[in-house]
Short mmCIF file of C-alpha atoms in Angstrom, two decimals:
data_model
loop_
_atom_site.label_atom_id
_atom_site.label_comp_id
_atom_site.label_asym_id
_atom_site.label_seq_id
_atom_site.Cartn_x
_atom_site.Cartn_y
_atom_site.Cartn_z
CA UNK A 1 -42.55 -117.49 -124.69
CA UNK A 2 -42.65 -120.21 -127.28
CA UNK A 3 -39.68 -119.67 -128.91
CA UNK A 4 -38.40 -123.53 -129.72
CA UNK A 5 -41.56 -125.24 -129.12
CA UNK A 6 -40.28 -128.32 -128.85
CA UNK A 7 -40.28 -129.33 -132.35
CA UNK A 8 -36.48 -130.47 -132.07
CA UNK A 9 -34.99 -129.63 -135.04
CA UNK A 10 -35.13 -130.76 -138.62
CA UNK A 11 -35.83 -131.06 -141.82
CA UNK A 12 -39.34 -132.26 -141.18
CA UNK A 13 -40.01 -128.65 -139.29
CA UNK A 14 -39.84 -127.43 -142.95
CA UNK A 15 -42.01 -129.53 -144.28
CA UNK A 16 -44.75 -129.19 -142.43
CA UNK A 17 -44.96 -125.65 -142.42
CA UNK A 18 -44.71 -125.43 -145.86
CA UNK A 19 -41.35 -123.66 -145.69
CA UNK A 20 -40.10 -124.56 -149.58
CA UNK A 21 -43.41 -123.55 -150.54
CA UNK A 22 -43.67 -120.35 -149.39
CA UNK A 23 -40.12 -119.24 -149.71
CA UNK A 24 -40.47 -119.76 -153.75
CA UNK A 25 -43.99 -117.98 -153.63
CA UNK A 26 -42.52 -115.20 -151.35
CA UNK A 27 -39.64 -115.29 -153.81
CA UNK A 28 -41.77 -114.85 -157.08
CA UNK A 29 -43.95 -112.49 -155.29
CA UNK A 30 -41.32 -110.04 -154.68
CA UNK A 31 -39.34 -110.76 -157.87
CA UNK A 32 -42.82 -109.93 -160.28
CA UNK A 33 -43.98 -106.99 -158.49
CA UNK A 34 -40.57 -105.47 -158.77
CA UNK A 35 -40.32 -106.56 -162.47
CA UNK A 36 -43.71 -104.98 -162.98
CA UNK A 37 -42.67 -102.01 -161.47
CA UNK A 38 -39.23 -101.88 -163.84
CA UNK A 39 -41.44 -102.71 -166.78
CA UNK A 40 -43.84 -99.63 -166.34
CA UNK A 41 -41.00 -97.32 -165.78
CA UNK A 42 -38.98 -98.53 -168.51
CA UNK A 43 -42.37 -97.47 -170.56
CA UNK A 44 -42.82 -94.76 -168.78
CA UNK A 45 -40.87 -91.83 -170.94
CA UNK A 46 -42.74 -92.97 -173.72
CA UNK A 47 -45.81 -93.00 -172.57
CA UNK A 48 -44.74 -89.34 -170.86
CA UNK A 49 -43.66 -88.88 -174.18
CA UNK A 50 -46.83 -89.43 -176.08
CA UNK A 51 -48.61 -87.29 -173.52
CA UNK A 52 -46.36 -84.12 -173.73
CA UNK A 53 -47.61 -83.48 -177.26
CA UNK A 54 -50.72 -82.56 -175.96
CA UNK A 55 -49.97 -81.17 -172.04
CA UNK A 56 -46.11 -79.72 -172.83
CA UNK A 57 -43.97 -80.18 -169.76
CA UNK A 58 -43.17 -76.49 -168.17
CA UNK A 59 -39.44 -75.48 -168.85
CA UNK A 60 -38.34 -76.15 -165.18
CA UNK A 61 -36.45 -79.24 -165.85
CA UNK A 62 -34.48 -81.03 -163.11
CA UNK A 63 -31.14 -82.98 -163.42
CA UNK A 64 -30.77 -86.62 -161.86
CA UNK A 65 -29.55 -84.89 -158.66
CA UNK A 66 -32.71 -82.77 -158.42
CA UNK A 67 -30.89 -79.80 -159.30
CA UNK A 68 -32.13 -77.01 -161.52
CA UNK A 69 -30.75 -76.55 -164.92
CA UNK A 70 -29.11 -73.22 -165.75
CA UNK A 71 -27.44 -71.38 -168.63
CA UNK A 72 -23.57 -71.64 -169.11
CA UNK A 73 -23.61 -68.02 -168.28
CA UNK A 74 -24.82 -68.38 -164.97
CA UNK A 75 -22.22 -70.65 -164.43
CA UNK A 76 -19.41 -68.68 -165.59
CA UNK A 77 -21.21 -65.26 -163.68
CA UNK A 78 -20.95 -67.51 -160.36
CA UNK A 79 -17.75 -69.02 -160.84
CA UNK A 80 -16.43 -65.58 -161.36
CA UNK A 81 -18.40 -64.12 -158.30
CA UNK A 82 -16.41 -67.12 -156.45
CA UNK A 83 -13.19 -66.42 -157.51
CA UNK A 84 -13.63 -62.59 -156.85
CA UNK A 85 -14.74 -63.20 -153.27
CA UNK A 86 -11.56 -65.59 -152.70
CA UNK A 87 -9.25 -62.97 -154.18
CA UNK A 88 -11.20 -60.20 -151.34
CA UNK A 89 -10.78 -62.71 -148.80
CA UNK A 90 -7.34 -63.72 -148.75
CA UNK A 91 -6.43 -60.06 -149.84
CA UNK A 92 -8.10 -59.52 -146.74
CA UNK A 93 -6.28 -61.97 -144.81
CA UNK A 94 -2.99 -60.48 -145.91
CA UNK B 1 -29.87 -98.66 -89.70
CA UNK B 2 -32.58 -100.80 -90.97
CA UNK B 3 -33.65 -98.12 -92.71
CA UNK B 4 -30.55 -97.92 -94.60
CA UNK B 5 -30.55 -101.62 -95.41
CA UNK B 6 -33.99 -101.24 -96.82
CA UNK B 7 -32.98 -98.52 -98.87
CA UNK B 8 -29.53 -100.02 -100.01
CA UNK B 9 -31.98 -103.57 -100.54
CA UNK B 10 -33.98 -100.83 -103.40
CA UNK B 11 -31.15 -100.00 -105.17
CA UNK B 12 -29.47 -100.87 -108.68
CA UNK B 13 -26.72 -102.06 -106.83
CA UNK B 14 -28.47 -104.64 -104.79
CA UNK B 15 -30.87 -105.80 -107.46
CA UNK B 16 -28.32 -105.92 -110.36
CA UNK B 17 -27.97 -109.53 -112.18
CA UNK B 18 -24.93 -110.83 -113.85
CA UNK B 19 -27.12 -110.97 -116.94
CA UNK B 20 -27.73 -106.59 -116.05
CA UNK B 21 -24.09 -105.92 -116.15
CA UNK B 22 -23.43 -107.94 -119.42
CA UNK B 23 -26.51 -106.42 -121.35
CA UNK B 24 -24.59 -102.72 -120.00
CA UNK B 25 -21.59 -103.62 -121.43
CA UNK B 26 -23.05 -103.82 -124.38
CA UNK B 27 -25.18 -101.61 -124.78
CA UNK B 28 -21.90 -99.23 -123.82
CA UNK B 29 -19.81 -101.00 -127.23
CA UNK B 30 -23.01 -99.79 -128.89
CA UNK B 31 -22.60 -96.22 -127.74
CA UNK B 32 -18.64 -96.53 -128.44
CA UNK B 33 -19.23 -97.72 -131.92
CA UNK B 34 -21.55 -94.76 -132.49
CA UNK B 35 -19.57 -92.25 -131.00
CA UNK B 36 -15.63 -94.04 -132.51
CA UNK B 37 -16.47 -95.63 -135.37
CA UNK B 38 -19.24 -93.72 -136.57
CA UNK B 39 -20.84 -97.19 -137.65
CA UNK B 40 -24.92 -95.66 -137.95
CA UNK B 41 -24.68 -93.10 -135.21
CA UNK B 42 -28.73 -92.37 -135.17
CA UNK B 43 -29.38 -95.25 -134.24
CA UNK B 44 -26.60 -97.19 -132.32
CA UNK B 45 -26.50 -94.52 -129.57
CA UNK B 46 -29.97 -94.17 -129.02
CA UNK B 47 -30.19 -98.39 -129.00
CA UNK B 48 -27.09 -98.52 -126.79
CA UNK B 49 -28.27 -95.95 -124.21
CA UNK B 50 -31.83 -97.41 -124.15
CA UNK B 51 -30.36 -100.83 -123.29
CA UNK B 52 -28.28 -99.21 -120.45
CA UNK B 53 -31.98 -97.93 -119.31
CA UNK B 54 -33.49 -101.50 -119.52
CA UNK B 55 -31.51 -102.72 -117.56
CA UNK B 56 -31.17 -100.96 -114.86
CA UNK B 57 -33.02 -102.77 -112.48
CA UNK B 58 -35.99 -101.69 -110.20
CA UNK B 59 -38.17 -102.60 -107.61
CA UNK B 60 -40.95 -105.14 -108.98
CA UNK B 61 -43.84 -102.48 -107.16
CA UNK B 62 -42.12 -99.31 -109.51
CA UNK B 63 -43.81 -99.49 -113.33
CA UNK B 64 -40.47 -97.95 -114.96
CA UNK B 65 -39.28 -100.69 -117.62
CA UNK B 66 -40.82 -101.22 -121.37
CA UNK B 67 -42.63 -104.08 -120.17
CA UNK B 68 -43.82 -102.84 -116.54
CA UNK B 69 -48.10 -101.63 -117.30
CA UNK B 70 -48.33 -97.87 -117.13
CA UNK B 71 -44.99 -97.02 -117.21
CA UNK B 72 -43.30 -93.37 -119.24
CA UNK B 73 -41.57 -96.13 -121.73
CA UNK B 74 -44.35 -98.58 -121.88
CA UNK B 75 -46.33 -95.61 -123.35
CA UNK B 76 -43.62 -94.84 -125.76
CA UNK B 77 -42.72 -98.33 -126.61
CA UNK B 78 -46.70 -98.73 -127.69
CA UNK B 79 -45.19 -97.19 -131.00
CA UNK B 80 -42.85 -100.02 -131.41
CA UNK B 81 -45.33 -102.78 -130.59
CA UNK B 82 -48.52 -101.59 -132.75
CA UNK B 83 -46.22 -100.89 -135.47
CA UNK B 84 -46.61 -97.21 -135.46
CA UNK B 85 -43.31 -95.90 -135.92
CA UNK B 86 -41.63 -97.92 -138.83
CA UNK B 87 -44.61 -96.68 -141.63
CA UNK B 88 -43.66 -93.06 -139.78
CA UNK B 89 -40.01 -93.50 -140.54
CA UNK B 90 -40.54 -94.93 -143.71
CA UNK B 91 -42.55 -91.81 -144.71
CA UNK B 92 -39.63 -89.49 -144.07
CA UNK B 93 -37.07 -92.01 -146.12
CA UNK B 94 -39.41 -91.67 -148.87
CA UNK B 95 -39.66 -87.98 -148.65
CA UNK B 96 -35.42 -87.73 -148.92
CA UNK B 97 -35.09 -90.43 -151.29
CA UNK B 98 -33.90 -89.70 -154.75
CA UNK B 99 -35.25 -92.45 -157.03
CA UNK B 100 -33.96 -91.11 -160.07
CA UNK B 101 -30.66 -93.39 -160.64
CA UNK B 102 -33.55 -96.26 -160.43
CA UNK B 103 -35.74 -94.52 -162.47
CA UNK B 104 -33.38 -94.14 -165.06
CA UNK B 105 -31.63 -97.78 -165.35
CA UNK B 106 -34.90 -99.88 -164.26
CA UNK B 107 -33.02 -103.16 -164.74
CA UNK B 108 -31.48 -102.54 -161.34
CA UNK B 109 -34.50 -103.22 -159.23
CA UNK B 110 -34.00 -106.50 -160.04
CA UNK B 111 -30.88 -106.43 -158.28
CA UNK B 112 -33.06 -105.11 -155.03
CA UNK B 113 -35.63 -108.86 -155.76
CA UNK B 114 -32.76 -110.42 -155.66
CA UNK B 115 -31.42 -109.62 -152.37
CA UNK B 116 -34.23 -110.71 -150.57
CA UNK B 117 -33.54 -114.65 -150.94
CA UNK B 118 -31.32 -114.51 -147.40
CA UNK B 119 -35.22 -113.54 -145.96
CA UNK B 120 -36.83 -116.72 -147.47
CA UNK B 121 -33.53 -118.91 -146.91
CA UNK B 122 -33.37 -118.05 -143.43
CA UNK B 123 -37.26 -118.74 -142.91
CA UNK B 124 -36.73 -122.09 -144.07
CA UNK B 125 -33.45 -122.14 -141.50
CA UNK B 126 -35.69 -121.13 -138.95
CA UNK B 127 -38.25 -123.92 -139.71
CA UNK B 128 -35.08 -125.88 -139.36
CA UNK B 129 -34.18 -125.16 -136.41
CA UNK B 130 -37.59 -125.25 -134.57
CA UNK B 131 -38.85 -121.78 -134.49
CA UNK B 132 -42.09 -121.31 -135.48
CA UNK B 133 -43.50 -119.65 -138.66
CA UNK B 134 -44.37 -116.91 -136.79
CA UNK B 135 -40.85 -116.57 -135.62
CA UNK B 136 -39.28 -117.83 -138.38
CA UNK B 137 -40.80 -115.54 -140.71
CA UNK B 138 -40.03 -112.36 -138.14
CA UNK B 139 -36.06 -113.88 -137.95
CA UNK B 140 -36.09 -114.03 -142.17
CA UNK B 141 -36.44 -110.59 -142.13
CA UNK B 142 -33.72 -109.31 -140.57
CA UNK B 143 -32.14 -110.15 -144.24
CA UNK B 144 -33.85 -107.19 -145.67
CA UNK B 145 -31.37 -105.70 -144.07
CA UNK B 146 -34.03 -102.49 -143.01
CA UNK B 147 -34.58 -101.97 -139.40
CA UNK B 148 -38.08 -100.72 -139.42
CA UNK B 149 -39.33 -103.71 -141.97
CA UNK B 150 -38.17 -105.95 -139.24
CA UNK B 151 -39.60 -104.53 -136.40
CA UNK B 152 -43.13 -104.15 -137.94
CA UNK B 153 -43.16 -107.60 -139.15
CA UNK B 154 -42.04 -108.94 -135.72
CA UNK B 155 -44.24 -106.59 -133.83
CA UNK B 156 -47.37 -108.05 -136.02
CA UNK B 157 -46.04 -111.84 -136.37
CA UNK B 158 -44.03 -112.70 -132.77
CA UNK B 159 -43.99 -109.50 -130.65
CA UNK B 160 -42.00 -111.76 -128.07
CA UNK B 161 -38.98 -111.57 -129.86
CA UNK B 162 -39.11 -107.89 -131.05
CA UNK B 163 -36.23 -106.73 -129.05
CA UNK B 164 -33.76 -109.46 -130.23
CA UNK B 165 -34.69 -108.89 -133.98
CA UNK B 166 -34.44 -105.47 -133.92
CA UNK B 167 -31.32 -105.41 -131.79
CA UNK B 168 -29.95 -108.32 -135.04
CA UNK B 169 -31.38 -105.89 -137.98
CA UNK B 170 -29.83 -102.61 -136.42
CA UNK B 171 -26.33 -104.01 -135.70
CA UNK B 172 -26.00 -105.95 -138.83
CA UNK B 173 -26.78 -102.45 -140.40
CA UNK B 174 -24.41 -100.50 -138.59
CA UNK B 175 -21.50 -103.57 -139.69
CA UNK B 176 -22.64 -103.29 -143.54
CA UNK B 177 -19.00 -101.88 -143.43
CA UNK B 178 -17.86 -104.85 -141.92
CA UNK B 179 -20.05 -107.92 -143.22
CA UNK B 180 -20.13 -107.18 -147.00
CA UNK B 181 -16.93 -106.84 -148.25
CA UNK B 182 -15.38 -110.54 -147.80
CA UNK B 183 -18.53 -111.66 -149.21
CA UNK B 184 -18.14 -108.80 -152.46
CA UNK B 185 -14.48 -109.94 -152.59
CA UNK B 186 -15.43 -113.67 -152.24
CA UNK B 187 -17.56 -113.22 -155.20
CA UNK B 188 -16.25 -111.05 -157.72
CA UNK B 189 -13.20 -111.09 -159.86
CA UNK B 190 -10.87 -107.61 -160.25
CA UNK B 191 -12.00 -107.83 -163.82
CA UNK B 192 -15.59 -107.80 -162.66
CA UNK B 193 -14.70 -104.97 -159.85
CA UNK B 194 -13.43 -102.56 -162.64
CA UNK B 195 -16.84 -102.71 -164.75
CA UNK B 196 -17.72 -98.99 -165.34
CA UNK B 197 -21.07 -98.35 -165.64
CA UNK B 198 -22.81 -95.55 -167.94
CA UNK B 199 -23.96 -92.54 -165.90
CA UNK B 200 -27.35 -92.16 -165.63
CA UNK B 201 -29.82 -90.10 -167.95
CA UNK B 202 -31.42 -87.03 -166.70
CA UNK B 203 -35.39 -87.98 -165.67
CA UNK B 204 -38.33 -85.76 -166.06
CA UNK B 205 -40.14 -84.44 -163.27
CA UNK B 206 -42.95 -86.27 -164.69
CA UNK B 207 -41.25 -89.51 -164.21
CA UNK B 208 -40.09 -89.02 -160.82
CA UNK B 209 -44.10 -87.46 -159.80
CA UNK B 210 -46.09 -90.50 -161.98
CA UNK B 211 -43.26 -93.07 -160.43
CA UNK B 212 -44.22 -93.19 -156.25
CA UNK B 213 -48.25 -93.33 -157.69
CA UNK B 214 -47.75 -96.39 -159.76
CA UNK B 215 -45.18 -98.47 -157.78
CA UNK B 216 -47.29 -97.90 -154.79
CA UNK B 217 -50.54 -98.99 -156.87
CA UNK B 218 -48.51 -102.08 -157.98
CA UNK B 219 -46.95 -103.23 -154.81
CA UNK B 220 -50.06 -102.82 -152.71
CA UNK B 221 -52.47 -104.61 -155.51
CA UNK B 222 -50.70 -107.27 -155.45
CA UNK B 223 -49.46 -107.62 -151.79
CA UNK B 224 -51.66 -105.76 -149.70
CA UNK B 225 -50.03 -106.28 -146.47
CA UNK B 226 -47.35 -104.09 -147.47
CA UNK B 227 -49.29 -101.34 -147.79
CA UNK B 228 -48.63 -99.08 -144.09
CA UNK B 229 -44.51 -99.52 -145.28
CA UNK B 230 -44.71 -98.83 -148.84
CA UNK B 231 -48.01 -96.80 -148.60
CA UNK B 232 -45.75 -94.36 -146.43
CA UNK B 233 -42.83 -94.81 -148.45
CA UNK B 234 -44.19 -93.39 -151.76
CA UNK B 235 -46.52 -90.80 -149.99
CA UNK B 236 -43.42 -89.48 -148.48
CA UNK B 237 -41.50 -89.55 -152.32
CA UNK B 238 -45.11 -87.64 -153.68
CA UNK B 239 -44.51 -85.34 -150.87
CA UNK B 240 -40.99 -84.75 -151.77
CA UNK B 241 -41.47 -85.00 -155.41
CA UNK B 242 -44.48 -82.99 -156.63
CA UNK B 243 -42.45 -79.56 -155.49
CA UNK B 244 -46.19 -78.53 -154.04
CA UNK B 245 -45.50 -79.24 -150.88
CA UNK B 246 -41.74 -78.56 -149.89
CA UNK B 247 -42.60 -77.99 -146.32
CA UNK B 248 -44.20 -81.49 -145.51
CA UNK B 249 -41.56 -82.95 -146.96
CA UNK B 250 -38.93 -81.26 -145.16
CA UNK B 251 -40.86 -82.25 -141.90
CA UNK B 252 -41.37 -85.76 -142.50
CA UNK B 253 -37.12 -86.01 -143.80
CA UNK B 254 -35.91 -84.25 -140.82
CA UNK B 255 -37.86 -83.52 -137.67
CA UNK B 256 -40.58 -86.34 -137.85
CA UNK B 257 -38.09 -88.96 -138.68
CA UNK B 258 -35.71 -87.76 -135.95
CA UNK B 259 -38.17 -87.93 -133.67
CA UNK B 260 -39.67 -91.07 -134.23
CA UNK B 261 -35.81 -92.35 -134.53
CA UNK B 262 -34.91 -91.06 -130.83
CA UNK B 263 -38.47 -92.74 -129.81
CA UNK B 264 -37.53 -95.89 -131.31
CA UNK B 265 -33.97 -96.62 -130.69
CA UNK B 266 -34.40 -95.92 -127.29
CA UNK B 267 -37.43 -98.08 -126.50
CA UNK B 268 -35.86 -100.57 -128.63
CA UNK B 269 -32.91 -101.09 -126.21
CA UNK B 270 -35.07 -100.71 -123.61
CA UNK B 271 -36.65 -103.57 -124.22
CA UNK B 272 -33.44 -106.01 -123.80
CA UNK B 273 -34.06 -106.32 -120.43
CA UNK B 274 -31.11 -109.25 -119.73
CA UNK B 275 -33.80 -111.45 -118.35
CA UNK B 276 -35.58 -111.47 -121.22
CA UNK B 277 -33.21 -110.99 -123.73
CA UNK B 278 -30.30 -113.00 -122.55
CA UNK B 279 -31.57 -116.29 -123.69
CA UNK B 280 -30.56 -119.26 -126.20
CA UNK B 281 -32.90 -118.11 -128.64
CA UNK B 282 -31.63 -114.61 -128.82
CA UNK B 283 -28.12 -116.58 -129.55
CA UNK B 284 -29.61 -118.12 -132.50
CA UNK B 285 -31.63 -114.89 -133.54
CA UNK B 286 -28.19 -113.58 -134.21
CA UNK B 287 -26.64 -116.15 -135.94
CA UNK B 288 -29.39 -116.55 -137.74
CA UNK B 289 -29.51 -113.09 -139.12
CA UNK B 290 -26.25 -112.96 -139.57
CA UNK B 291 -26.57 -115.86 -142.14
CA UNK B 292 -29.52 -113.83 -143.64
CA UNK B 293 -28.09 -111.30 -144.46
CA UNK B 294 -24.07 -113.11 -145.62
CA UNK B 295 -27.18 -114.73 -148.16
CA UNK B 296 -28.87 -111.62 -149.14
CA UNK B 297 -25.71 -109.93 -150.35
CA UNK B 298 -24.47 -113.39 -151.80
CA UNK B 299 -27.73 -112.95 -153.36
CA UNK B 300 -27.27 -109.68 -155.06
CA UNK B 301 -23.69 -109.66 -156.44
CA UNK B 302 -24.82 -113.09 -157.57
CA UNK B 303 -27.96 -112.27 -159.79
CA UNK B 304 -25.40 -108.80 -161.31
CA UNK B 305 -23.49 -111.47 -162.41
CA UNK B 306 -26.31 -113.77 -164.30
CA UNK B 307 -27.99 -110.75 -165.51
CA UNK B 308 -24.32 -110.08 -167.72
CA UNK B 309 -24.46 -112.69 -168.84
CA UNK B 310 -27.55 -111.77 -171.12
CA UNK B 311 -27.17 -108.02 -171.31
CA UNK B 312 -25.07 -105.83 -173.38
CA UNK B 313 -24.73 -102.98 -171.03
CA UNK B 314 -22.32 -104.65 -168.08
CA UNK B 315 -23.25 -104.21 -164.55
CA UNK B 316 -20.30 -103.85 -161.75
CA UNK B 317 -21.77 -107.18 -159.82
CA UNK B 318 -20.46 -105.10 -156.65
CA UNK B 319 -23.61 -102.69 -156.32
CA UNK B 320 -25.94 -106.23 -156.75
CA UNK B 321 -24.35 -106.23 -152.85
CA UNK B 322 -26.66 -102.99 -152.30
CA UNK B 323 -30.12 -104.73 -153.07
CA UNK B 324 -30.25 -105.58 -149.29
CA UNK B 325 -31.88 -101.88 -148.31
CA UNK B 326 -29.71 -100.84 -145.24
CA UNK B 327 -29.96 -96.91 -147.15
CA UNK B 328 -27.16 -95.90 -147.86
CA UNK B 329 -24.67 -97.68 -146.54
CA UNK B 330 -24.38 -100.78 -148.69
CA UNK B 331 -24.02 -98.55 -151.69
CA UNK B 332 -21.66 -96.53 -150.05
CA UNK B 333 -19.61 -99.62 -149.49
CA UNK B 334 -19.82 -100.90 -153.18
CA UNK B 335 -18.69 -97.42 -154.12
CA UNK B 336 -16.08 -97.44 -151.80
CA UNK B 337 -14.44 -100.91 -153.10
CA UNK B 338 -15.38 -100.20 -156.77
CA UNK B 339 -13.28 -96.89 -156.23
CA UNK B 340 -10.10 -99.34 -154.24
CA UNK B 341 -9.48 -101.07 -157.85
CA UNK B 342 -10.28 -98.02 -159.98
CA UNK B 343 -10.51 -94.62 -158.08
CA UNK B 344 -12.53 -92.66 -161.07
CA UNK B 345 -14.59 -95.77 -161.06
CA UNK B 346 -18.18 -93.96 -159.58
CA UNK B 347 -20.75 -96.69 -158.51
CA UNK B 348 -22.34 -95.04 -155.42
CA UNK B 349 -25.39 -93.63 -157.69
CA UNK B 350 -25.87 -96.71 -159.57
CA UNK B 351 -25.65 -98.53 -156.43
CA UNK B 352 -28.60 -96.41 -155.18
CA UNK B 353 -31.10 -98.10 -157.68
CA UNK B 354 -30.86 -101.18 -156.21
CA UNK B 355 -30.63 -99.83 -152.88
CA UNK B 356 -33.44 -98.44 -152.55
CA UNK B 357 -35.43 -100.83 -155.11
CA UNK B 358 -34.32 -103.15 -151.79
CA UNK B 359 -36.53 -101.20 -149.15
CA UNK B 360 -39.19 -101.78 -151.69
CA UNK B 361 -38.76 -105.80 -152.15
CA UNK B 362 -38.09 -106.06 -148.56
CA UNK B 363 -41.63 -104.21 -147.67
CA UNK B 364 -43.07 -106.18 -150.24
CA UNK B 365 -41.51 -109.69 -148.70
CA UNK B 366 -42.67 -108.14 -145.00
CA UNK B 367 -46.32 -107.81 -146.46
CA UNK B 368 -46.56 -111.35 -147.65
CA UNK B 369 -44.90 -113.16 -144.81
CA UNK B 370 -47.45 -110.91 -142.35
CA UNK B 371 -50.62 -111.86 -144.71
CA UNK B 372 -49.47 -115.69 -144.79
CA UNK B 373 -48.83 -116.05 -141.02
CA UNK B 374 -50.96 -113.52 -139.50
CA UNK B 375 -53.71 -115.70 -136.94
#
């Protein structure tokens, strides 16, 4: 195992290997492709944009949660279907 | 008689070390903090029962341990040691994360970059303290705060120290709960906790398909040794994403990465055999990680703070403290002291950005530290 290879410890471990060096590099690195990332998808919708006027996205459209849109009134049919089958239920239970 | 003796001489009890019963112990507070405190269930109990099964100890002649050639574990440790499993599990986190909160407030990837100066502090603390690059790189790590970054990188950079890294990452994971908050606390002010945020817009499914394509292109152009983690990691999102093909995605979020998970954690804490693992380095693995990741959430509250001081839009510094991967729990905590000061104050899905914009940077850090040191 050469785990503590007898360097002893110390600043000049550091040096040698370059440590400051590559730390900021490593730094940068990850720092620039992540800003490159958050600069193409900042872009992104109008880019997306610019493309639906010639290939229209299809209706289906998702919410942040990745759950489909619906109407109002299939929100009020299921909250009534709810409340229906917790009236049968506790009817039930009585 | 003799007999007997010879048989009672090939027994646990005979051959059993000081250093055996210690490693049991804890690898039995790992399967109590699983199973009591629910701190990451998945993987402490698999970890803690695999260390109970390294270190049970065996006759030299019987090939049963992790390290012992042509043994049942050996086989299934090979996973751990060519680096097979991590790009496996990061395919199924891709194909159940949701990148949309990122996707939608892009800033807060930044807040993921940021988190991964406790890696590049603690390589230089490392250097410091005699390791060597190889090591010191593999130790860094563990301040990405993502157990299957760490154990690739260590498996590829200083394979000799896999089982004390991974044993660091996992349980500094599981204590997100524990570790972050004095730090979030430390440095943040109430005024600073209550920052509400603006919920997030709704993104096209044209965003979320076109997003894993280009951030993989990006990443793996410019640091191609992250390509296996982050490779996975967007092929997974695709997978999930695209709607085409619900059924590999399912797979590769629920049975693949459960299966891979069992593999892992177990062979993982196998590998602690006390002999091995109950050294003076080990001590300082964990200290050092420790200090890695104190840094990398230091980091990320820290960088919330400067970017507020340029931008209109306030951030809540707390969910900078997310940028350090560990998915989900580090948002999960920000959310859950965000909601201590104001209780309709909702940070968990703007945590997520940098949260998972953290698994990204750390892959990305893992890629460059394995192309710099690799021999």
């Amino acid at each position: 195992m050469n785990v503590l290879s007898g360097l002893g410890h110390g600043w000049h471990n550091v040096v040698s290997a370059n440590g400051v060096t590559i730390s900021i590099i490593g730094m940068l690195l990850v720092f620039f492709s992540l800003a490159v990332i958050t600069l193409i998808i900042s872009s992104t919708p109008y880019i997306l944009k610019l493309v639906s006027r010639f290939y229209p996205e299809q209706e289906e459209s998702v919410t942040g949660n990745g759950v489909k849109k619906v109407s109002e009134m299939d929100i009020v049919a299921a909250i009534g279907a709810a409340l229906c089958h917790s009236m049968d239920s506790s009817n039930n239970r009585m | 008689m003799e007999f007997f003796i010879d048989f009672f001489k090939s027994t646990g009890f005979y051959l059993m070390t000081p250093g055996n019963i210690m490693m049991i112990v804890i690898g039995l507070i790992f399967i109590s903090l699983a199973i009591i405190k629910h701190y990451e269930p998945l993987l402490l109990l698999p970890i803690g029962f695999g260390i109970i099964v390294g270190n049970i100890p065996s006759l030299a002649s019987m090939p049963l341990g992790v390290y012992d050639k042509g043994s049942v574990l050996q086989y299934i440790y090979f996973g751990v040691t060519q680096g097979i499993f991590p790009p496996l599990i990061f395919l199924g986190i891709g194909a159940m994360t949701d990148f949309s909160t990122m996707l939608s407030n892009p800033r807060l990837i930044l807040l993921g970059a940021a988190a991964q100066i406790g890696i590049f502090l603690t390589l230089m603390g490392s250097l410091y303290l005699g390791f060597s690059p190889q090591e010191a790189g593999s130790i860094g790590i563990i301040g990405g705060a993502d157990g299957p970054t760490a154990i690739f990188l260590t498996a590829k950079l200083a394979p000799h120290l896999l089982g004390a890294v991974a044993i660091a990452a996992y349980s500094y994971m599981a204590l997100v709960p524990v570790i972050q908050p004095p730090i979030m606390y430390l440095l943040t002010t109430k005024k600073e906790r209550l920052i509400r945020m603006k919920p997030p817009r709704v993104v096209s499914k044209r965003e979320k398909i076109f997003f894993p394509i280009i951030a993989f292109l990006v990443s793996a152009l410019i640091v191609p040794g992250s390509l296996s983690l982050t490779g996975m990691l967007f092929f997974g999102n695709l997978l999930k994403e695209s709607f085409v093909t619900e059924r590999l995605a399912q797979t590769a979020r629920t049975a693949l990465i459960d299966i891979v998970t069992i593999l892992l954690g177990l062979t993982v804490g196998a590998s602690t055999q006390a002999q091995t693992f109950l050294t003076k380095e080990s001590i300082l693995i964990f200290v050092m990680g420790a200090t890695s990741f104190a840094i990398a959430t230091a980091g990320g509250v820290i960088f919330a703070k400067i970017m507020n001081l340029f931008s209109k839009e306030k951030i809540n510094p707390l969910i900078g403290a997310a940028g350090v991967s560990a998915v989900p729990d580090s948002a999960r905590v920000a959310q859950l002291i965000g909601q201590k000061e104001d209780p309709h104050n909702h940070l968990l899905m703007h945590a997520m950005a940098p949260n998972v914009a953290g698994v990204v940077g750390s892959a990305i850090a893992a890629g460059f530290l394995w192309s710099l040191f690799v021999k």
